[in-house]
Short mmCIF file of C-alpha atoms and ligand atoms in Angstrom, two decimals:
data_model
loop_
_atom_site.label_atom_id
_atom_site.label_comp_id
_atom_site.label_asym_id
_atom_site.label_seq_id
_atom_site.Cartn_x
_atom_site.Cartn_y
_atom_site.Cartn_z
CA MET A 1 -12.18 3.52 -16.83
CA ARG A 2 -11.07 5.97 -19.46
CA ILE A 3 -8.74 4.73 -22.19
CA ILE A 4 -6.54 7.10 -24.16
CA MET A 5 -5.15 5.47 -27.29
CA SER A 6 -2.28 7.61 -28.48
CA GLN A 7 -1.02 7.79 -32.04
CA SER A 8 2.60 7.37 -30.98
CA LYS A 9 4.76 6.61 -27.95
CA GLU A 10 5.77 10.29 -27.79
CA GLU A 11 2.12 11.35 -27.69
CA ALA A 12 1.33 8.88 -24.86
CA ILE A 13 4.28 10.21 -22.86
CA LYS A 14 3.19 13.81 -23.42
CA VAL A 15 -0.38 13.01 -22.32
CA VAL A 16 0.86 11.72 -18.94
CA ALA A 17 3.43 14.50 -18.45
CA ASP A 18 0.68 17.06 -19.18
CA MET A 19 -1.63 15.44 -16.63
CA ILE A 20 0.96 15.94 -13.88
CA LEU A 21 1.80 19.46 -15.03
CA GLU A 22 -1.84 20.54 -15.35
CA ARG A 23 -2.70 19.05 -11.97
CA VAL A 24 0.02 21.08 -10.26
CA GLN A 25 -0.83 24.23 -12.23
CA SER A 26 -4.51 24.04 -11.27
CA HIS A 27 -3.94 22.71 -7.72
CA PRO A 28 -0.47 23.81 -6.50
CA THR A 29 -0.72 21.87 -3.22
CA SER A 30 -1.34 18.56 -4.99
CA VAL A 31 -0.03 15.28 -3.63
CA ILE A 32 1.29 13.16 -6.49
CA GLY A 33 2.26 9.48 -6.34
CA LEU A 34 5.17 8.63 -8.62
CA ALA A 35 6.34 5.43 -10.27
CA THR A 36 9.84 4.78 -11.57
CA GLY A 37 11.09 2.47 -14.34
CA LYS A 38 11.95 2.76 -18.03
CA THR A 39 8.43 3.80 -19.07
CA MET A 40 8.57 6.85 -16.81
CA GLU A 41 11.99 8.18 -17.79
CA PRO A 42 10.73 10.01 -20.91
CA VAL A 43 7.66 11.17 -18.97
CA TYR A 44 9.87 12.94 -16.43
CA GLN A 45 12.10 14.27 -19.19
CA THR A 46 9.06 15.79 -20.93
CA LEU A 47 7.61 17.01 -17.63
CA VAL A 48 10.85 18.77 -16.74
CA ALA A 49 11.11 20.45 -20.18
CA GLU A 50 7.44 21.52 -20.24
CA SER A 51 7.50 22.70 -16.62
CA LYS A 52 10.52 24.90 -17.29
CA LYS A 53 8.91 26.27 -20.45
CA ASN A 54 5.66 27.04 -18.60
CA ARG A 55 7.41 28.16 -15.39
CA VAL A 56 5.32 25.82 -13.28
CA ASP A 57 5.64 26.41 -9.55
CA TYR A 58 6.11 23.09 -7.74
CA SER A 59 7.05 24.62 -4.40
CA LYS A 60 3.76 23.59 -2.70
CA ALA A 61 3.44 20.14 -4.30
CA PHE A 62 4.33 16.92 -2.49
CA PHE A 63 5.37 13.55 -3.91
CA PHE A 64 5.07 10.00 -2.59
CA MET A 65 7.19 7.31 -4.19
CA LEU A 66 5.34 4.11 -4.99
CA ASP A 67 8.02 1.62 -4.04
CA GLU A 68 11.69 1.01 -3.22
CA TYR A 69 14.07 -1.95 -3.12
CA LEU A 70 14.94 -3.34 0.30
CA GLY A 71 18.45 -4.03 1.48
CA LEU A 72 20.34 -1.49 -0.59
CA PRO A 73 22.78 0.93 1.01
CA LEU A 74 21.49 4.50 1.32
CA ASP A 75 21.71 6.34 -2.01
CA HIS A 76 22.55 3.22 -4.03
CA PRO A 77 22.73 4.34 -7.70
CA SER A 78 20.00 1.88 -8.77
CA SER A 79 17.62 2.83 -5.95
CA PHE A 80 14.36 4.53 -6.88
CA LYS A 81 15.40 7.40 -4.64
CA VAL A 82 18.42 8.16 -6.81
CA TYR A 83 16.24 7.59 -9.91
CA ILE A 84 13.77 10.30 -8.92
CA GLN A 85 16.53 12.64 -7.74
CA THR A 86 18.16 12.30 -11.15
CA HIS A 87 15.05 12.48 -13.32
CA LEU A 88 12.85 14.95 -11.43
CA MET A 89 14.03 16.37 -8.12
CA HIS A 90 17.32 17.88 -9.25
CA PRO A 91 16.27 19.01 -12.77
CA LEU A 92 13.26 20.87 -11.30
CA ASP A 93 15.16 22.06 -8.25
CA LEU A 94 12.67 20.45 -5.88
CA LYS A 95 13.47 20.08 -2.20
CA PRO A 96 14.08 16.65 -0.61
CA SER A 97 11.43 17.68 1.95
CA GLN A 98 8.84 17.60 -0.86
CA PHE A 99 9.29 13.82 -1.25
CA ALA A 100 8.35 10.82 0.85
CA PHE A 101 10.17 7.54 0.23
CA PRO A 102 9.14 4.13 1.52
CA PRO A 103 11.26 3.92 4.70
CA VAL A 104 13.30 0.89 3.66
CA HIS A 105 15.91 1.49 6.35
CA ALA A 106 13.43 1.24 9.23
CA GLU A 107 14.10 -1.51 11.79
CA SER A 108 11.16 -3.69 10.81
CA PRO A 109 9.36 -3.81 7.43
CA ALA A 110 6.01 -4.10 9.24
CA GLU A 111 6.66 -0.83 11.06
CA ALA A 112 7.97 0.75 7.86
CA GLY A 113 4.74 -0.09 6.01
CA ALA A 114 2.55 1.24 8.81
CA HIS A 115 4.67 4.39 9.01
CA TYR A 116 4.31 5.06 5.27
CA GLU A 117 0.55 4.53 5.44
CA GLN A 118 0.41 7.02 8.31
CA SER A 119 2.39 9.59 6.30
CA LEU A 120 0.01 9.13 3.35
CA LYS A 121 -2.96 9.68 5.66
CA GLU A 122 -1.43 12.78 7.24
CA SER A 123 -0.76 14.29 3.79
CA GLY A 124 -4.48 14.13 3.05
CA GLY A 125 -3.99 11.32 0.51
CA VAL A 126 -2.72 11.11 -3.05
CA ASP A 127 -4.56 13.25 -5.61
CA LEU A 128 -2.95 11.74 -8.69
CA GLN A 129 -1.15 8.39 -8.73
CA ILE A 130 1.04 7.64 -11.75
CA LEU A 131 1.67 3.96 -12.53
CA GLY A 132 3.52 1.79 -15.01
CA ILE A 133 2.75 -1.90 -15.45
CA GLY A 134 4.95 -5.00 -15.31
CA THR A 135 4.81 -7.59 -18.10
CA ASN A 136 3.12 -9.84 -15.49
CA GLY A 137 0.48 -7.21 -14.71
CA HIS A 138 2.07 -5.92 -11.50
CA ILE A 139 1.49 -2.34 -10.39
CA GLY A 140 3.98 -0.88 -7.97
CA PHE A 141 5.65 -4.08 -6.81
CA ASN A 142 2.31 -5.76 -6.20
CA GLU A 143 3.11 -9.01 -7.91
CA PRO A 144 0.53 -11.59 -9.08
CA GLY A 145 -1.31 -12.96 -6.06
CA SER A 146 -1.47 -9.58 -4.28
CA LEU A 147 -4.70 -8.87 -2.46
CA LYS A 148 -6.96 -6.00 -3.46
CA THR A 149 -6.92 -4.84 0.16
CA SER A 150 -3.12 -4.94 0.52
CA ARG A 151 -1.34 -1.96 2.07
CA THR A 152 2.29 -0.78 2.04
CA ARG A 153 4.38 -3.83 2.95
CA LEU A 154 7.40 -5.98 2.23
CA VAL A 155 6.97 -7.78 -1.09
CA HIS A 156 8.95 -10.54 -2.80
CA LEU A 157 9.81 -9.83 -6.42
CA THR A 158 9.03 -12.52 -9.00
CA ARG A 159 11.67 -13.99 -11.30
CA GLU A 160 9.96 -12.19 -14.22
CA THR A 161 10.29 -8.81 -12.50
CA ILE A 162 13.91 -9.44 -11.56
CA ALA A 163 14.72 -10.48 -15.16
CA ALA A 164 12.93 -7.40 -16.58
CA ASN A 165 14.82 -4.98 -14.32
CA LYS A 166 18.23 -6.63 -14.10
CA SER A 167 19.76 -4.52 -16.88
CA GLU A 168 19.05 -1.39 -14.78
CA PHE A 169 21.03 -2.81 -11.92
CA LYS A 170 24.69 -2.36 -12.53
CA HIS A 171 26.04 -2.24 -8.97
CA GLY A 172 25.84 -5.41 -6.88
CA SER A 173 23.25 -8.17 -6.89
CA PHE A 174 19.59 -7.53 -7.61
CA PRO A 175 17.43 -7.23 -4.49
CA GLU A 176 14.67 -9.81 -4.20
CA THR A 177 12.43 -7.82 -1.86
CA ALA A 178 10.99 -4.32 -1.84
CA LEU A 179 8.65 -2.08 0.09
CA SER A 180 5.62 -1.24 -2.05
CA MET A 181 2.40 0.66 -1.60
CA GLY A 182 -0.36 -1.95 -1.63
CA ILE A 183 -3.28 -2.25 -4.03
CA GLY A 184 -5.60 -0.85 -1.37
CA THR A 185 -3.18 2.05 -0.89
CA ILE A 186 -3.16 2.78 -4.63
CA LEU A 187 -6.95 2.50 -4.87
CA ASP A 188 -7.27 5.16 -2.14
CA SER A 189 -5.76 7.73 -4.53
CA ARG A 190 -8.31 10.18 -5.86
CA SER A 191 -7.25 9.51 -9.46
CA VAL A 192 -4.98 6.91 -11.04
CA VAL A 193 -3.20 7.03 -14.40
CA LEU A 194 -1.45 3.97 -15.81
CA LEU A 195 0.90 4.40 -18.76
CA ALA A 196 1.91 1.40 -20.89
CA THR A 197 4.24 1.75 -23.84
CA GLY A 198 5.92 -0.85 -26.04
CA LYS A 199 5.23 -4.35 -27.33
CA SER A 200 6.36 -6.07 -24.13
CA LYS A 201 3.26 -4.69 -22.34
CA ALA A 202 0.72 -5.71 -25.02
CA ASP A 203 -0.24 -9.06 -23.39
CA ALA A 204 -0.70 -7.52 -19.94
CA ILE A 205 -2.88 -4.76 -21.44
CA LYS A 206 -4.99 -7.25 -23.39
CA PHE A 207 -5.50 -9.25 -20.18
CA LEU A 208 -6.30 -6.12 -18.19
CA LEU A 209 -8.98 -5.03 -20.64
CA ASN A 210 -10.66 -8.44 -20.75
CA HIS A 211 -10.65 -9.28 -17.04
CA HIS A 212 -11.81 -7.90 -13.72
CA ASP A 213 -10.39 -8.34 -10.22
CA VAL A 214 -7.97 -11.15 -11.08
CA ALA A 215 -5.22 -11.58 -8.48
CA ASP A 216 -2.94 -13.04 -11.17
CA CYS A 217 -2.92 -9.64 -12.90
CA PRO A 218 -3.10 -7.00 -10.13
CA ALA A 219 -3.67 -4.16 -12.63
CA THR A 220 -7.20 -5.57 -13.18
CA TYR A 221 -8.08 -4.31 -9.68
CA LEU A 222 -7.84 -0.74 -10.97
CA LYS A 223 -10.88 -1.09 -13.22
CA ASP A 224 -13.28 -0.42 -10.34
CA HIS A 225 -11.58 2.86 -9.49
CA PRO A 226 -13.96 5.73 -10.36
CA HIS A 227 -11.15 7.86 -11.83
CA PHE A 228 -8.82 5.44 -13.57
CA THR A 229 -7.23 6.44 -16.88
CA LEU A 230 -5.24 4.02 -19.03
CA VAL A 231 -2.86 5.66 -21.50
CA LEU A 232 -1.52 3.43 -24.28
CA ASP A 233 0.84 3.80 -27.17
CA PRO A 234 0.09 1.83 -30.38
CA GLU A 235 2.43 -1.04 -29.47
CA ALA A 236 0.98 -1.56 -25.98
CA ALA A 237 -2.51 -1.44 -27.55
CA SER A 238 -1.58 -3.80 -30.40
CA LYS A 239 -3.21 -6.95 -28.95
CA ILE A 240 -6.42 -5.41 -27.72
CA ASN A 241 -9.38 -7.49 -28.68
CA LEU A 242 -12.22 -6.45 -26.44
CA LYS A 243 -14.80 -9.10 -25.65
CA ILE A 244 -17.76 -6.72 -25.55
C1 F6R B 1 8.18 1.25 -10.57
C2 F6R B 1 7.11 0.29 -10.43
C3 F6R B 1 6.86 -0.78 -11.43
C4 F6R B 1 7.08 -0.36 -12.88
C5 F6R B 1 6.88 -1.56 -13.80
C6 F6R B 1 7.20 -1.24 -15.24
O1 F6R B 1 8.15 2.19 -9.52
O2 F6R B 1 6.44 0.35 -9.47
O3 F6R B 1 5.54 -1.25 -11.29
O4 F6R B 1 6.19 0.66 -13.22
O5 F6R B 1 7.70 -2.62 -13.39
O6 F6R B 1 8.56 -0.97 -15.36
P1 F6R B 1 9.16 -0.40 -16.71
O7 F6R B 1 8.56 0.92 -16.93
O8 F6R B 1 10.64 -0.34 -16.45
O9 F6R B 1 8.79 -1.38 -17.78
#
């Protein structure tokens, strides 16, 4: 595991935006896995600005979304699909055909999960997976208790996750289930970057750094990945007390 301790939130955001940009510049056909959420909004804002400045060509890149709520009408304003259209696809003029979304409108969630796994396989796999972290240590929507071998599947959101995301959900009631890449799916990525910013993530980061393979904090599963980078701002790193 590589840890990048940034001097400010802005620096942490820039580090992650640069990783995506540099990956696509050096390998234009890259397959990138994308997270959503409040942490990622400024990352995409920076990525869009820097990509325009550097005239980065994204036309051969492909993106897999990490997760999506179940049970929402198509193009619901709080869906992760609309999120990524708003923050990345439209500002960079990317084509819808360059994105894969968990097929939440498939007949059965089991088939939807298997279908997404098949699409990931056919793409050649994710080169760079970007992740945030929940205050309870979830990655994607792999809540505490998720298995290390889990694949894309229907997941039930915890009360903590629903409370943390409720403010983002202005239209209708908050969904209690989602389709999420599994831990095993995420670990198959060739490299993984997790960004944590803000005080609310400090406990999860402290736990992550002091523990290994603990189902109660799924992010701990990432530590065995050979190319895992953790990017922290000073607030997220504020409770680190490594037991070395
Ligand atoms: C989002 C996702 C989640 C978020 C996490 C942190 O696609 O999979 O794991 O990364 O819940 O959310 P924020 O950044 O809103 O604190």
